[in-house]
Coordinates of N, CA and C in Angstrom, one line a residue:
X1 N -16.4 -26.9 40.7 CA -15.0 -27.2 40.7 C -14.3 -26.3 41.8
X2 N -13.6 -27.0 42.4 CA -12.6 -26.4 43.6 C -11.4 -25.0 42.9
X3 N -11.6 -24.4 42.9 CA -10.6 -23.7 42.8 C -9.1 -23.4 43.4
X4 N -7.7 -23.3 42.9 CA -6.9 -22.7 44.0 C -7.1 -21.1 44.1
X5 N -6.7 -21.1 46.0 CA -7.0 -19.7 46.2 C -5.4 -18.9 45.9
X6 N -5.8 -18.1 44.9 CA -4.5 -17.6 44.7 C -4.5 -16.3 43.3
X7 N -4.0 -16.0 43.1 CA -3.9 -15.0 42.3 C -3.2 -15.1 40.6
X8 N -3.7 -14.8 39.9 CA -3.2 -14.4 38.4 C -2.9 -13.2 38.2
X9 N -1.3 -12.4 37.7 CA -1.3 -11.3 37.6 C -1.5 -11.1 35.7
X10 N -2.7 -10.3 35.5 CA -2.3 -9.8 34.0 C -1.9 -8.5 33.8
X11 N -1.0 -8.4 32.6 CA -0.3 -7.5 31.9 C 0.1 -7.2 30.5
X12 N -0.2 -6.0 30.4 CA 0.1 -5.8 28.4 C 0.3 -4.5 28.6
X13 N 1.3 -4.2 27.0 CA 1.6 -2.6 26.8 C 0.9 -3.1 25.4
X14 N 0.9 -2.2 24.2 CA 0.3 -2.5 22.9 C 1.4 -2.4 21.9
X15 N 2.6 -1.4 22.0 CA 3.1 -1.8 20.8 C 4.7 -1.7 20.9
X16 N 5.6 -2.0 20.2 CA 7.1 -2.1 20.2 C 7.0 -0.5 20.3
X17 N 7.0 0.5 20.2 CA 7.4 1.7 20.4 C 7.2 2.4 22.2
X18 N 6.3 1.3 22.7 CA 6.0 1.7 23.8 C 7.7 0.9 25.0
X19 N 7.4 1.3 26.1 CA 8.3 1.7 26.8 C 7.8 0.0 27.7
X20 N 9.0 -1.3 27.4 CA 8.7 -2.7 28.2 C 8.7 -2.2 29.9
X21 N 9.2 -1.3 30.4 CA 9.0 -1.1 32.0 C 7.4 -1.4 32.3
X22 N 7.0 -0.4 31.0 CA 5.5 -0.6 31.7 C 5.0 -2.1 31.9
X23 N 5.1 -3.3 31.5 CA 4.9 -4.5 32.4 C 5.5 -4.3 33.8
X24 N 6.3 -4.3 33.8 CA 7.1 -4.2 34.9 C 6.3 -3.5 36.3
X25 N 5.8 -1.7 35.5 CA 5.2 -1.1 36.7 C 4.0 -1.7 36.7
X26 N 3.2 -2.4 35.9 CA 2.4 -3.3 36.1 C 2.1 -4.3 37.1
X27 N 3.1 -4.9 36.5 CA 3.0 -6.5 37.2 C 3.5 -5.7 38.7
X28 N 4.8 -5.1 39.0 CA 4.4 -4.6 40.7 C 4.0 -4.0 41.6
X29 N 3.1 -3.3 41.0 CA 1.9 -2.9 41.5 C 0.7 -3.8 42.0
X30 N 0.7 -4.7 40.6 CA -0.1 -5.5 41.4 C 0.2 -6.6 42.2
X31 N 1.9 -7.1 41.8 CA 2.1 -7.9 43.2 C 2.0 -7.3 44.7
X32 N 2.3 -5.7 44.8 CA 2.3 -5.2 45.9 C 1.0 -5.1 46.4
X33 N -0.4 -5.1 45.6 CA -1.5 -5.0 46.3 C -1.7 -6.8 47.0
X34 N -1.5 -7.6 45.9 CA -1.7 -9.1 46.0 C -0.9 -9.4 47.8
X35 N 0.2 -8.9 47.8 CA 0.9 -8.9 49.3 C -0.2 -8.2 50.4
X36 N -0.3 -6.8 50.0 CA -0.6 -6.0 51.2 C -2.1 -7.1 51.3
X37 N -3.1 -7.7 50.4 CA -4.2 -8.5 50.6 C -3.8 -10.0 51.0
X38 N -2.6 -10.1 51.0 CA -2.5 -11.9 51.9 C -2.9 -12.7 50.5
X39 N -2.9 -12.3 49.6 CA -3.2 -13.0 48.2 C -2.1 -13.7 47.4
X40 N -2.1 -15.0 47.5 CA -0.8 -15.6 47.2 C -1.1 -15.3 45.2
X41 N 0.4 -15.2 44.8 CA 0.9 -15.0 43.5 C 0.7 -16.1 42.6
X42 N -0.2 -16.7 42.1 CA -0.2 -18.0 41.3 C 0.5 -18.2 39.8
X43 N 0.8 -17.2 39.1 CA 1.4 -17.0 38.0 C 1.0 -15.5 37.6
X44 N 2.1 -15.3 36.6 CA 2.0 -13.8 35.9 C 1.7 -13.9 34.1
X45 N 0.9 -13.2 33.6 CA 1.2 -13.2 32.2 C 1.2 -12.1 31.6
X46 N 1.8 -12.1 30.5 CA 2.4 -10.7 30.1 C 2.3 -10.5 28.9
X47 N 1.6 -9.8 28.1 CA 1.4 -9.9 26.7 C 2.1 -8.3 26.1
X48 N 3.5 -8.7 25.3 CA 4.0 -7.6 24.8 C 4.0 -7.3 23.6
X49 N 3.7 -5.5 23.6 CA 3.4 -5.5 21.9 C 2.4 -5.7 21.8
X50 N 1.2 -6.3 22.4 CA -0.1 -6.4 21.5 C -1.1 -5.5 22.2
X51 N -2.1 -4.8 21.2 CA -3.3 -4.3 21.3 C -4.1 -4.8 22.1
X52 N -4.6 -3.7 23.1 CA -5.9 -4.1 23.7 C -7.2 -4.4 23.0
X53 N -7.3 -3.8 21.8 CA -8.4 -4.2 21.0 C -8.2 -5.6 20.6
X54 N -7.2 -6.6 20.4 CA -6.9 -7.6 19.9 C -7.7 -8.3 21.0
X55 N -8.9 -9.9 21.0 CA -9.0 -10.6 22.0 C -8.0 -11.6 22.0
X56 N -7.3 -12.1 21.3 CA -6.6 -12.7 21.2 C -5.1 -12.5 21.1
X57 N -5.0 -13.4 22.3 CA -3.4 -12.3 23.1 C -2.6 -14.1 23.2
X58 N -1.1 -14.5 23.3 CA -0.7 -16.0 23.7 C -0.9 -15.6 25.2
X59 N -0.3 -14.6 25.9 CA -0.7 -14.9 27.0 C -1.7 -14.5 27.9
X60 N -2.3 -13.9 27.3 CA -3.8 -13.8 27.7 C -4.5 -15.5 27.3
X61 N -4.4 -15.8 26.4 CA -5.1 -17.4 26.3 C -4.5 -18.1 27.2
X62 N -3.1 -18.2 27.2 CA -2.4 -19.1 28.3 C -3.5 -19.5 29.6
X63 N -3.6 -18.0 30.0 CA -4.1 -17.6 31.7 C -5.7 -18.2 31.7
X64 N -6.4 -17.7 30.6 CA -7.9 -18.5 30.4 C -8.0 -19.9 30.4
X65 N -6.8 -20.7 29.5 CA -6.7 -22.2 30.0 C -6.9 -22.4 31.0
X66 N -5.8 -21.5 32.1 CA -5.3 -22.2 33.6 C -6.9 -22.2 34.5
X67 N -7.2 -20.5 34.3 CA -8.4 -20.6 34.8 C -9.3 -21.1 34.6
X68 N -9.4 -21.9 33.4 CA -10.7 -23.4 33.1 C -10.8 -24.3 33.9
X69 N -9.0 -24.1 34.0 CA -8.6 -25.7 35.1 C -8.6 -25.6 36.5
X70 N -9.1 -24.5 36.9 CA -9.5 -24.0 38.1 C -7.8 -23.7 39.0
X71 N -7.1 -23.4 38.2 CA -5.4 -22.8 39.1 C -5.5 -22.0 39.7
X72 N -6.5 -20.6 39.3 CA -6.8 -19.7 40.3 C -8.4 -18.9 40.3
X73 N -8.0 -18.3 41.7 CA -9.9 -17.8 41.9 C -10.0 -16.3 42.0
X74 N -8.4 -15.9 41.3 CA -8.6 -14.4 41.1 C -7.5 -13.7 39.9
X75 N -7.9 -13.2 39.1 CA -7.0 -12.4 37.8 C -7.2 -10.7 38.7
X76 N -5.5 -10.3 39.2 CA -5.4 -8.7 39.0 C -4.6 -8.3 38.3
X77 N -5.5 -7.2 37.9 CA -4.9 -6.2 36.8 C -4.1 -4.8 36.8
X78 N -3.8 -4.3 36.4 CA -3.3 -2.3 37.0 C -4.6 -1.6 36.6
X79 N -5.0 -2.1 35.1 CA -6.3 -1.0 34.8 C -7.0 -1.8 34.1
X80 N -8.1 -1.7 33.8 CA -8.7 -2.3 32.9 C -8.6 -2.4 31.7
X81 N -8.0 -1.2 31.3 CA -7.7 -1.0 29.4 C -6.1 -1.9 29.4
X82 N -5.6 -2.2 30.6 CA -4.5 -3.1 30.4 C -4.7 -4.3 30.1
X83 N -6.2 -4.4 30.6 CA -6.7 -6.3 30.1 C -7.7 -6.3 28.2
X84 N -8.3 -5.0 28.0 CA -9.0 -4.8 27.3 C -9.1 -3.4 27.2
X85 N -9.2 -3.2 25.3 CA -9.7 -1.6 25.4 C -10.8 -2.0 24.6
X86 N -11.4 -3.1 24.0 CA -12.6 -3.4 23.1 C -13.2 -3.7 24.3
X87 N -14.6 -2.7 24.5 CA -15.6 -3.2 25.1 C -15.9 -4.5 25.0
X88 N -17.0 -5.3 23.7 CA -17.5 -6.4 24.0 C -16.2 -7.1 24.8
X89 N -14.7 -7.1 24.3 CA -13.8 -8.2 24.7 C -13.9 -7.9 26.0
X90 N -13.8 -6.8 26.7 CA -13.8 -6.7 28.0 C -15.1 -7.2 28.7
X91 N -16.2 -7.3 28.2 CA -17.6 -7.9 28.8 C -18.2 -9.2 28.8
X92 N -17.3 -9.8 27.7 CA -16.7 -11.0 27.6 C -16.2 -11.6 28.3
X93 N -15.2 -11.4 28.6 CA -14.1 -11.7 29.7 C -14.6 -11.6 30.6
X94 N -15.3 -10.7 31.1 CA -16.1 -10.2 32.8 C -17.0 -11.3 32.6
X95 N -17.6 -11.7 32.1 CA -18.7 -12.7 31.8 C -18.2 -14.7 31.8
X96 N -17.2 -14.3 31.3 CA -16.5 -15.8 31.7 C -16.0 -16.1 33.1
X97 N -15.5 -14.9 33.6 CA -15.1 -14.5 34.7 C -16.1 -14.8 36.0
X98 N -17.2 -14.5 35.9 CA -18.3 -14.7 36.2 C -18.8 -16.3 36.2
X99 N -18.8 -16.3 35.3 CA -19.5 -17.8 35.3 C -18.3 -19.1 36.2
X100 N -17.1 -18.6 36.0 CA -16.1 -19.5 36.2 C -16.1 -19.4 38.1
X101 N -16.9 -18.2 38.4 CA -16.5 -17.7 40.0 C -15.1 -17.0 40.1
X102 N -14.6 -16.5 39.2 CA -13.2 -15.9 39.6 C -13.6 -14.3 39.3
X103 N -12.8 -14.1 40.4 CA -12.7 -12.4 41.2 C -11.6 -12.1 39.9
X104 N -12.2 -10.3 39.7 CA -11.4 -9.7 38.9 C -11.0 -8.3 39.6
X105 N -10.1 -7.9 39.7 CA -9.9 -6.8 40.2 C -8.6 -5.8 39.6
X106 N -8.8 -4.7 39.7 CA -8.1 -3.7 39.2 C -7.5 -2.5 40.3
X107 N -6.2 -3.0 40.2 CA -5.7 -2.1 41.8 C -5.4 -0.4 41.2
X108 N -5.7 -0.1 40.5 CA -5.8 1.2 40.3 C -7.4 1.7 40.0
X109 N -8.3 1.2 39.7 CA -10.0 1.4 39.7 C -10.9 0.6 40.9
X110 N -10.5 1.1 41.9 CA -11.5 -0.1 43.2 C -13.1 -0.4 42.4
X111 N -13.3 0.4 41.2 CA -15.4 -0.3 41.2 C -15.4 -1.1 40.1
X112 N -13.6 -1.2 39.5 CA -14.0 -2.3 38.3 C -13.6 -3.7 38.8
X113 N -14.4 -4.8 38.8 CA -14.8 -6.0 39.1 C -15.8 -6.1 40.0
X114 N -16.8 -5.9 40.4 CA -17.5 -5.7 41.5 C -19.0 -6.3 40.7
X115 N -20.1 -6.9 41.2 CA -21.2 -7.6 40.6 C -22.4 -6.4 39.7
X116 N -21.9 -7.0 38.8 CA -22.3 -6.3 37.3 C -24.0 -6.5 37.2
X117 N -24.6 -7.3 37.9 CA -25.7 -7.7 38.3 C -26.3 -5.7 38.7
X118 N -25.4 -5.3 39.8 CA -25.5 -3.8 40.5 C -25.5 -3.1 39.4
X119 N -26.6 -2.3 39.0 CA -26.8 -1.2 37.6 C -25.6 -0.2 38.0
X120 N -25.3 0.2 39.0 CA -24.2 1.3 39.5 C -22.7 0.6 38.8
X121 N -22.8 -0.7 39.1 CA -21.4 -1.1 38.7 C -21.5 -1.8 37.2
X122 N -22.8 -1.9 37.1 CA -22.4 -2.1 35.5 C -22.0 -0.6 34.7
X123 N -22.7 0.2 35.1 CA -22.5 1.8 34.3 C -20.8 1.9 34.3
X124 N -20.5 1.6 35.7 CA -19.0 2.5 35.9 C -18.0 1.3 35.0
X125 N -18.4 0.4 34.9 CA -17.6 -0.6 34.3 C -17.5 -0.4 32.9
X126 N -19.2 -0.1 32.2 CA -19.2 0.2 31.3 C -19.1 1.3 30.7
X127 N -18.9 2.1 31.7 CA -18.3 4.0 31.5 C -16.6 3.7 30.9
X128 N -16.2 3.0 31.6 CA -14.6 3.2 31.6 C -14.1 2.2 30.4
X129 N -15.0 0.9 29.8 CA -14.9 0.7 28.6 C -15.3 0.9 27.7
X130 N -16.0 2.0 27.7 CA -16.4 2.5 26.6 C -15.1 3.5 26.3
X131 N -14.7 4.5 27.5 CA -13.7 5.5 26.9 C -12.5 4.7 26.7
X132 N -12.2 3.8 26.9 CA -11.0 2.8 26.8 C -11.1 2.5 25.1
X133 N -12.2 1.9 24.4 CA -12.3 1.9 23.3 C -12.2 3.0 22.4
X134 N -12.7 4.0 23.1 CA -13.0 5.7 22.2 C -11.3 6.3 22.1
X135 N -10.9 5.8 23.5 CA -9.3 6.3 23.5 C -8.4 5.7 22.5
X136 N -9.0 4.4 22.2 CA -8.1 3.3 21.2 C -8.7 4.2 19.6
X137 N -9.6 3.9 19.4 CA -10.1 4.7 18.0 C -9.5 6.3 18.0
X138 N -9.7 6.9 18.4 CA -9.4 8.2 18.9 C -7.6 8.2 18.3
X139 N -6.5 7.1 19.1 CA -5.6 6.8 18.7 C -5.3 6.4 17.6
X140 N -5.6 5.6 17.1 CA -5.6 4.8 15.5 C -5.7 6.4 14.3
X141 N -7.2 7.0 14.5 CA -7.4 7.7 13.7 C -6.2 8.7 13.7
X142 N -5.5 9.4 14.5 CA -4.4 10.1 14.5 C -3.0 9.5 14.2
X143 N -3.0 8.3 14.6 CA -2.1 7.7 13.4 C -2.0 7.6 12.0
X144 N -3.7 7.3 11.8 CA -3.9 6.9 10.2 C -3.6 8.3 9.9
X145 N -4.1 9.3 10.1 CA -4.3 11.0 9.8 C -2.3 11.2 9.3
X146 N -1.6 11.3 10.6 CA -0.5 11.2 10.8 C 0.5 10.5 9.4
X147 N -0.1 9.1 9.4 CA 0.3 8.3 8.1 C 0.4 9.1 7.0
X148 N -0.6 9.7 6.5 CA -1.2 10.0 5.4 C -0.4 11.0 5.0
X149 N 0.1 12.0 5.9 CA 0.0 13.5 6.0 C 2.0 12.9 5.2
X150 N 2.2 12.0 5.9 CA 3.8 11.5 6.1 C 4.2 11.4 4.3
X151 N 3.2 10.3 4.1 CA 3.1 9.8 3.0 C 3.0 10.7 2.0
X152 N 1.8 11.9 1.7 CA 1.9 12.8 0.7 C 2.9 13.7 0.8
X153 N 3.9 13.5 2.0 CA 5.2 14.7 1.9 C 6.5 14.2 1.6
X154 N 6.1 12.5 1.1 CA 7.3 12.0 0.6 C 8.3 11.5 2.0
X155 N 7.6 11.3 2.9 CA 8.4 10.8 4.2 C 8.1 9.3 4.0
X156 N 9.0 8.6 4.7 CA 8.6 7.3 5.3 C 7.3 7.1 6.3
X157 N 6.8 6.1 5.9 CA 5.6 6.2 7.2 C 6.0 4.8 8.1

């Protein structure tokens, strides 16, 4: 399948308490790399509010449609835990990615998307998803902890 040459920008923050700019410093960051590379802009998606552990994002699916249909032959990201903080989802994804022929890239990590085939680049890929998921558990548990502590002192949680 022919691909267009052009670019997919992804984006996510995880929850209403977080701060919506961060799409924002997201998405232009990575338009400004997409420019400084001569990489035309093909669409942006933006998934607000939801978990990176979630694989199931509307606009994260949206973008997987387009790229079925071959709309573009590259998805950039700011970081990786912006596309995924669950490992398998993220190896998943790298793996469709793969099979589809579309380039993944991360303008703040130059060694994440690079051929996973390379034991060097699978480690570092799989270094930084792993602490992306540990970061996500790590957070939850201090929430739940947090919850608990709220709740036996007669606070709202």
């Amino acid at each position: 399948m022919k691909r267009l040459h052009g670019a997919f920008i992804s984006a996510r923050y995880s929850t209403d308490n977080q701060n919506p700019d961060s799409i924002e410093v997201q998405v232009q960051k990575c338009t400004a790399w997409c420019n400084q590379n001569n990489l035309p802009i093909l669409g942006v998606f933006a998934d607000e509010a939801v978990s990176g552990m979630k694989d199931t994002r509307p606009q994260y699916e949206a973008m997987m449609e387009q790229l079925r249909m071959g709309l573009a032959d590259t998805v950039v990201i700011y970081d990786q835990s912006r596309m995924f903080r669950k490992m398998e989802a993220w190896f998943s994804f790298r793996s469709e990615m793969t099979k589809m022929g579309v380039s993944v890239i991360s303008v703040t990590q130059p060694t994440i998307g690079k051929d996973l085939r390379d034991p060097m680049n699978f480690l570092s890929e799989g270094t930084m998803a792993m602490f992306s998921q540990v970061h996500a558990l790590m957070t939850r548990q201090k929430v739940i902890e947090k919850m608990r502590h709220m709740a036996k002192n007669g606070q709202h949680t």
